[in-house]
XYZ file of C-alpha atoms in Angstrom:
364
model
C 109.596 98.882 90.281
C 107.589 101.860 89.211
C 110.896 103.420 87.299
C 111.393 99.974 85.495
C 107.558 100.036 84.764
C 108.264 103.750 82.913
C 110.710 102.266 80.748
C 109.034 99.410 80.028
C 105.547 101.153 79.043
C 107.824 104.035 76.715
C 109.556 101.017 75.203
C 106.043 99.746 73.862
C 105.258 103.635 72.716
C 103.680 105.185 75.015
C 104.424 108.756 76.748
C 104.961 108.585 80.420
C 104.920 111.138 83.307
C 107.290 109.846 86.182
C 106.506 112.149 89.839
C 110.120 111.073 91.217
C 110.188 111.924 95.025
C 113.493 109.939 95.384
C 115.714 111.322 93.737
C 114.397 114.510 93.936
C 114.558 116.772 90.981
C 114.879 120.363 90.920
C 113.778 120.536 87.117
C 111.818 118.008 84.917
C 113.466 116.738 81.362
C 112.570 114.579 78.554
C 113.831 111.314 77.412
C 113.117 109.705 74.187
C 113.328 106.084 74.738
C 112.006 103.445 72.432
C 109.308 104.389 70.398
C 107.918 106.188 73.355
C 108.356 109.756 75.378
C 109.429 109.618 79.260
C 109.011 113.254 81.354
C 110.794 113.491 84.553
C 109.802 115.754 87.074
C 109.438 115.563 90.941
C 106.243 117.246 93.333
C 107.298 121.123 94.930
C 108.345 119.923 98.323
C 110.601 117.093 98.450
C 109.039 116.175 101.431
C 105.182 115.126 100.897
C 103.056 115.889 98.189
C 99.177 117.114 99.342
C 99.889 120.669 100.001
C 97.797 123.069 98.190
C 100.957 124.143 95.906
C 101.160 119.940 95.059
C 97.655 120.419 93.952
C 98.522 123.227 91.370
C 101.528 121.708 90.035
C 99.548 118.347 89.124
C 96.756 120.687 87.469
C 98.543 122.218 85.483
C 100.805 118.435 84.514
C 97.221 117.293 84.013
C 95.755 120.033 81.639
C 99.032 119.705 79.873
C 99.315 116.279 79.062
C 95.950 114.813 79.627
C 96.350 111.576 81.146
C 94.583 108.442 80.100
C 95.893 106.502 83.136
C 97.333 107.332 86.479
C 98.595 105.174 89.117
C 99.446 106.778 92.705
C 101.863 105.355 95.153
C 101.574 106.703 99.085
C 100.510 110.198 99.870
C 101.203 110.822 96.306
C 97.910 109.193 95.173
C 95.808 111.778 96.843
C 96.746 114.624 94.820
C 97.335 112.954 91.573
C 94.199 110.600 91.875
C 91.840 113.037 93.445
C 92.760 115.976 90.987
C 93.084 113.383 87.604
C 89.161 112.197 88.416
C 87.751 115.552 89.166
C 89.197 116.872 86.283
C 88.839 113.820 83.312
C 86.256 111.830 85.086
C 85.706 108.288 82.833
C 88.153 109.561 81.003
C 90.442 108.611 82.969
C 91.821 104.847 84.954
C 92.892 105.912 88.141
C 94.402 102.934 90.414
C 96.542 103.394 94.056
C 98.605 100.894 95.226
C 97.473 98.705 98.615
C 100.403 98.037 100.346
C 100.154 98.208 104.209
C 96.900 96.405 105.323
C 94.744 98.033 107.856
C 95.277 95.671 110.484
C 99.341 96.277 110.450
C 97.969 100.645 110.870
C 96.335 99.380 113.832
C 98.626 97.219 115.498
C 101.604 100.015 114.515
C 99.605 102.900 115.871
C 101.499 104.768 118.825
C 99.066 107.783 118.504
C 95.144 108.279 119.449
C 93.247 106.021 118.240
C 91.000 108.617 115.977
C 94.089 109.684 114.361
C 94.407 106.237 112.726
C 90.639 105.809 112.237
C 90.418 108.707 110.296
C 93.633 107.987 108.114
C 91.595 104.847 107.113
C 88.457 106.526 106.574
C 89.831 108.990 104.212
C 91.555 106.075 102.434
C 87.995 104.381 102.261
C 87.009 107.647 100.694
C 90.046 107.705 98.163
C 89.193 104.368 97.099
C 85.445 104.328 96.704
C 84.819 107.813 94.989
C 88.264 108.369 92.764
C 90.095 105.177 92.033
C 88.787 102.997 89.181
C 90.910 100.102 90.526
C 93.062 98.974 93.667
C 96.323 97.243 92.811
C 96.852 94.805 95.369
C 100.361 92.794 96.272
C 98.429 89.795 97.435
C 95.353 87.960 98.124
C 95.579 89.151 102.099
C 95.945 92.690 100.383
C 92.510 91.481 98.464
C 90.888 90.214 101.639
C 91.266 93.849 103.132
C 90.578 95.929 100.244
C 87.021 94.117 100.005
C 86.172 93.196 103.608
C 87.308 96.968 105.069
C 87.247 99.110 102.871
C 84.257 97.785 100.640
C 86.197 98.624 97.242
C 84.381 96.472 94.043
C 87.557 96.293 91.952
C 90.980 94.773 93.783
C 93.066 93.869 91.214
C 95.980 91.255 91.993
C 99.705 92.017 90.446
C 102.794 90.662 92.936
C 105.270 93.655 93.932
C 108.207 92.205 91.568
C 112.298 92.555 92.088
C 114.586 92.859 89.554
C 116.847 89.940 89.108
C 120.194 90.747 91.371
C 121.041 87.325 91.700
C 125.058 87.084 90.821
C 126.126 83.455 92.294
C 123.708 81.313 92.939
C 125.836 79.387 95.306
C 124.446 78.718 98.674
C 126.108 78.401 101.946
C 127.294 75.182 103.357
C 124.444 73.905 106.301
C 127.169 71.916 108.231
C 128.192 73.894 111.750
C 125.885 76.368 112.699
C 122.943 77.757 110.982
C 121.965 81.632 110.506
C 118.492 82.648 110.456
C 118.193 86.606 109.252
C 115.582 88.589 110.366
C 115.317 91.983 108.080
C 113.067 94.346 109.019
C 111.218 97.090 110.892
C 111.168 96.225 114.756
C 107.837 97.625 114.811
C 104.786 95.318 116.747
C 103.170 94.194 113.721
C 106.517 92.581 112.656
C 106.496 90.190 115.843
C 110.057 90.728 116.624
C 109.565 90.501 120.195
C 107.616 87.765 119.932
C 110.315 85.639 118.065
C 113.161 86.600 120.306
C 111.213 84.935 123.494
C 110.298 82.093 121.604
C 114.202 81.774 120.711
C 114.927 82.148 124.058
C 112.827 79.446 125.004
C 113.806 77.190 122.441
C 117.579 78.101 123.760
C 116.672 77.122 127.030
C 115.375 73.898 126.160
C 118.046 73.098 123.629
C 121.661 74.827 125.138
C 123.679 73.120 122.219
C 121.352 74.499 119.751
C 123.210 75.382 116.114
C 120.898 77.822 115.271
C 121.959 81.843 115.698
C 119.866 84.425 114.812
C 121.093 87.553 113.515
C 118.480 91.056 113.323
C 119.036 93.907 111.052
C 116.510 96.896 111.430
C 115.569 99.892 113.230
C 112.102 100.845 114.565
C 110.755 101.760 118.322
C 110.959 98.488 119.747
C 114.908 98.827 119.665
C 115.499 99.293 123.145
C 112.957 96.564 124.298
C 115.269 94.328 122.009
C 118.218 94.945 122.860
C 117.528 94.280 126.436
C 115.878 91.123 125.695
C 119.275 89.085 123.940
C 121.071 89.680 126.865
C 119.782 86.386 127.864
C 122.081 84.858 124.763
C 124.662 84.896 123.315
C 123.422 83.259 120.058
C 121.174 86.151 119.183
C 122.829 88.998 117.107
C 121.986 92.778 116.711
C 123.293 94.297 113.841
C 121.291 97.387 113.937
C 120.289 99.224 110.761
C 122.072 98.678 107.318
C 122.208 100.291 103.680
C 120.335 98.952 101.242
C 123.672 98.062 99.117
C 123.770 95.970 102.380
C 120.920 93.937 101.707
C 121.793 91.374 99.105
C 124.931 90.290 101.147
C 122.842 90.053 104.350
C 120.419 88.159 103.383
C 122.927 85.498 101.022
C 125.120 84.772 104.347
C 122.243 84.007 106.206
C 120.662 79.756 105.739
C 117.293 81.366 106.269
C 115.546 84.563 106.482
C 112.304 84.744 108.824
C 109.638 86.935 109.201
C 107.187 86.357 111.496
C 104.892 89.085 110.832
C 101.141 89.312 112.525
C 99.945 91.434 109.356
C 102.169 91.959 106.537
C 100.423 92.155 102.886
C 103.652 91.427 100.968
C 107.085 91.838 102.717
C 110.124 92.407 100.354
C 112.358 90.852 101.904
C 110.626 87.364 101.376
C 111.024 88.294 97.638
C 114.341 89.413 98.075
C 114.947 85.680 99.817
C 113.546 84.136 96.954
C 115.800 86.250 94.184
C 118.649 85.104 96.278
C 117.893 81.542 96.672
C 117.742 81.993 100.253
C 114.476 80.084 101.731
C 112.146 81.935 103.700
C 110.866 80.813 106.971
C 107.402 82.686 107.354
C 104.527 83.568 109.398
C 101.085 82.026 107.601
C 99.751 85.659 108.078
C 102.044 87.293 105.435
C 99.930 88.028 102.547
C 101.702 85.896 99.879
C 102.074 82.813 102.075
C 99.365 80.707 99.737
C 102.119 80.659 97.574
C 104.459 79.032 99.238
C 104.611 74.760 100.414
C 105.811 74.228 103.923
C 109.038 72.250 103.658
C 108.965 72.513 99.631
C 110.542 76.078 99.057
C 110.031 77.690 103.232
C 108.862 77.097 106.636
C 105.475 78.017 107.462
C 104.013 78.468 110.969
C 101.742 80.442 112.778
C 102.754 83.544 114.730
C 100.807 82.387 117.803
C 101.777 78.873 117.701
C 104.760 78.780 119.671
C 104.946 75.040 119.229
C 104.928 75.263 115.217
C 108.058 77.640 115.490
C 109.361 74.834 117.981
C 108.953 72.740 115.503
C 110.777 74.567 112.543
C 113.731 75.180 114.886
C 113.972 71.141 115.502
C 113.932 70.338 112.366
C 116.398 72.980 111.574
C 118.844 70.839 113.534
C 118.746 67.881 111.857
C 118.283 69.005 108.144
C 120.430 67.440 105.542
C 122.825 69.435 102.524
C 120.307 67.669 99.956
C 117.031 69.102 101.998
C 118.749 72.260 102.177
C 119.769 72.661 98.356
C 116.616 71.811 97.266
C 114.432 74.290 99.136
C 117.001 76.785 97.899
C 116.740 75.960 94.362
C 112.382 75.482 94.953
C 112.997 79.274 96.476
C 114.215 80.518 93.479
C 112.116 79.169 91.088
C 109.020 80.538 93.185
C 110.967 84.105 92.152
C 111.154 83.429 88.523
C 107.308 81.921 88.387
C 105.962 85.147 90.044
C 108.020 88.392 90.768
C 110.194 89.096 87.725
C 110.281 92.373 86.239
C 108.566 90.531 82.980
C 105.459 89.203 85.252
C 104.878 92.266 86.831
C 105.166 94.235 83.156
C 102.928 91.145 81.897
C 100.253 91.691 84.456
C 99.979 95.765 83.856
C 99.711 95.266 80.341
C 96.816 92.858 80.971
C 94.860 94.017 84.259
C 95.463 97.797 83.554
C 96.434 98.605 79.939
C 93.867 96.392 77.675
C 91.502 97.274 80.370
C 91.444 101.013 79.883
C 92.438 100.751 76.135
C 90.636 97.074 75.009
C 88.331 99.531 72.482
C 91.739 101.834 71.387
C 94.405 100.474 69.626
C 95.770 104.612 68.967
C 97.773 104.337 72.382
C 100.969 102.735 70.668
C 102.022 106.011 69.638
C 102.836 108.801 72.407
């Protein structure tokens, strides 16, 4: 999205400076495109970016081209943030991007506890000394900016997709219904948790038409795979290519996530896009947005019972139901993660923000 965002702010005149880490260029180049100016250039190692030679490069992109607004993504906000503010101070809007929530670090954590504390305590740091704003995915990814990390300016814009819809043409809900998990298998994603509670729907339902089919890697692996033994109507598919994706997630009825912590999974977007409806844990960060049995399935992810009852009434739903939550699915996409929302919402939370006083910034 932040490539698309490049084009889009050069189109309207302005001069952009694009830090690619994938695809990883070996030397920078300029592109004229619209009426603005877009530099391409990647960070020394291809392989993080807060060494002290990352530090240097960004100085000297800094004192070259003077930025009036940077936006980090990753590890990549703590060099370009840090050394932007210490170097233009007001002068410059510095904003990272919020998109793992502190309780998903904690639940994910496989190393010592202080390792994880202090990664969160630097990021407190980052936030409340050098970034201006916080762009935030969702109002969960509010909620946490505020309540952990005591930041005074969350700002809400929706992670968009662009559009790769081709055929909007659903599959058929007679015979047996797919539900497509995509994802990490990683704790905070639940996996585990929804493959017992299959199980024990399975066992209390043998002629079930539901299968579930699981794409993803992660260190839970093994515990899965050992788990759908106990069926035959539970599917591994292990990791796939994101070329892989689109078709995935279109043969599937459903896609689920049942996430504990999640601020704003993509693949609940990607659902959306695809007219695919989204079966989803009421702790995934853009969940306000959606109406249970309008355009998904809500439950809670320690409600075994509400899952229960999703699966029942899986069994029973009719073609109409089904075409309608597809088509409600979609137009949740087009009302709030197009490309032309998200470029909407940086021009008006970011943009007329830092330049409300300026109108010079049309011109690179």
């Amino acid at each position: 999205m932040s490539y698309f965002l490049a084009n889009h702010l050069c189109n309207q005149g302005y001069r952009v400076v694009f830090i690619s880490k994938r695809p990883y260029l070996n030397q920078s180049e300029k592109r004229k495109i619209g009426k603005g100016e877009l530099i391409l250039c990647s960070w020394p190692n291809n392989f993080r970016s807060t060494s002290w030679s990352d530090f240097v490069f960004f100085y000297k992109l800094s004192k070259n081209y003077k930025p009036q607004v940077v936006i980090g993504h990753h590890n990549g906000t703590i060099t370009s943030v840090i050394t932007s503010k210490l170097l233009f101070g007001k002068n410059v809007l510095t904003a990272d991007y919020h998109h793992v929530c502190t309780e998903s670090y904690l639940l994910d954590n496989t190393g010592p506890d202080w390792r994880v504390k202090f990664f969160l305590f630097r990021k407190k740091i980052l936030y409340n000394f050098f970034c201006d704003m916080v762009i935030c995915p969702s109002t969960k990814a509010i909620e946490d900016v505020t309540n952990k990390f005591k930041h005074k300016n969350p700002v809400l814009i929706f992670n968009p997709l662009p559009d790769r819809l081709t055929t909007n043409q659903s599959p058929g809900i007679e015979g047996n219904i797919t539900i497509g998990y995509l994802g990490r298998l990683i704790p905070c994603k639940n996996i585990i948790w929804l493959i017992e509670q299959f199980l024990v729907y399975e066992s209390y339902n043998p002629q079930t038409k539901i299968k579930l089919k699981i794409v993803g890697e992660g260190f839970l692996k093994e515990e899965l795979q050992e788990k759908i033994k106990k069926s035959n109507r539970i599917i591994y598919l292990g990791e796939i290519s994101y070329e892989e994706v689109d078709e995935f997630i279109q043969s599937a009825h459903f896609t689920i996530t049942p996430s504990l912590a999640d601020n704003a999974p993509t693949v609940v977007t990607e659902s959306l896009m695809l007219s695919t409806p989204p079966i989803l844990s009421n702790r995934v960060g853009t969940a306000n947005l959606f109406s249970n049995m309008g355009n998904a399935f809500l439950f809670s992810p320690s409600d075994s019972e509400g899952l229960f009852q999703v699966f029942r009434k899986l069994e029973t739903i009719s073609n109409i139901e089904y075409k309608s939550l597809c088509s409600e699915a979609r137009k949740l996409y087009l009302k709030h993660f197009t490309m032309d929302k998200y470029f909407n919402h940086v021009n008006s939370v970011i943009l007329d923000e830092k330049f409300k006083n300026d109108k010079s910034h049309v011109s690179p």
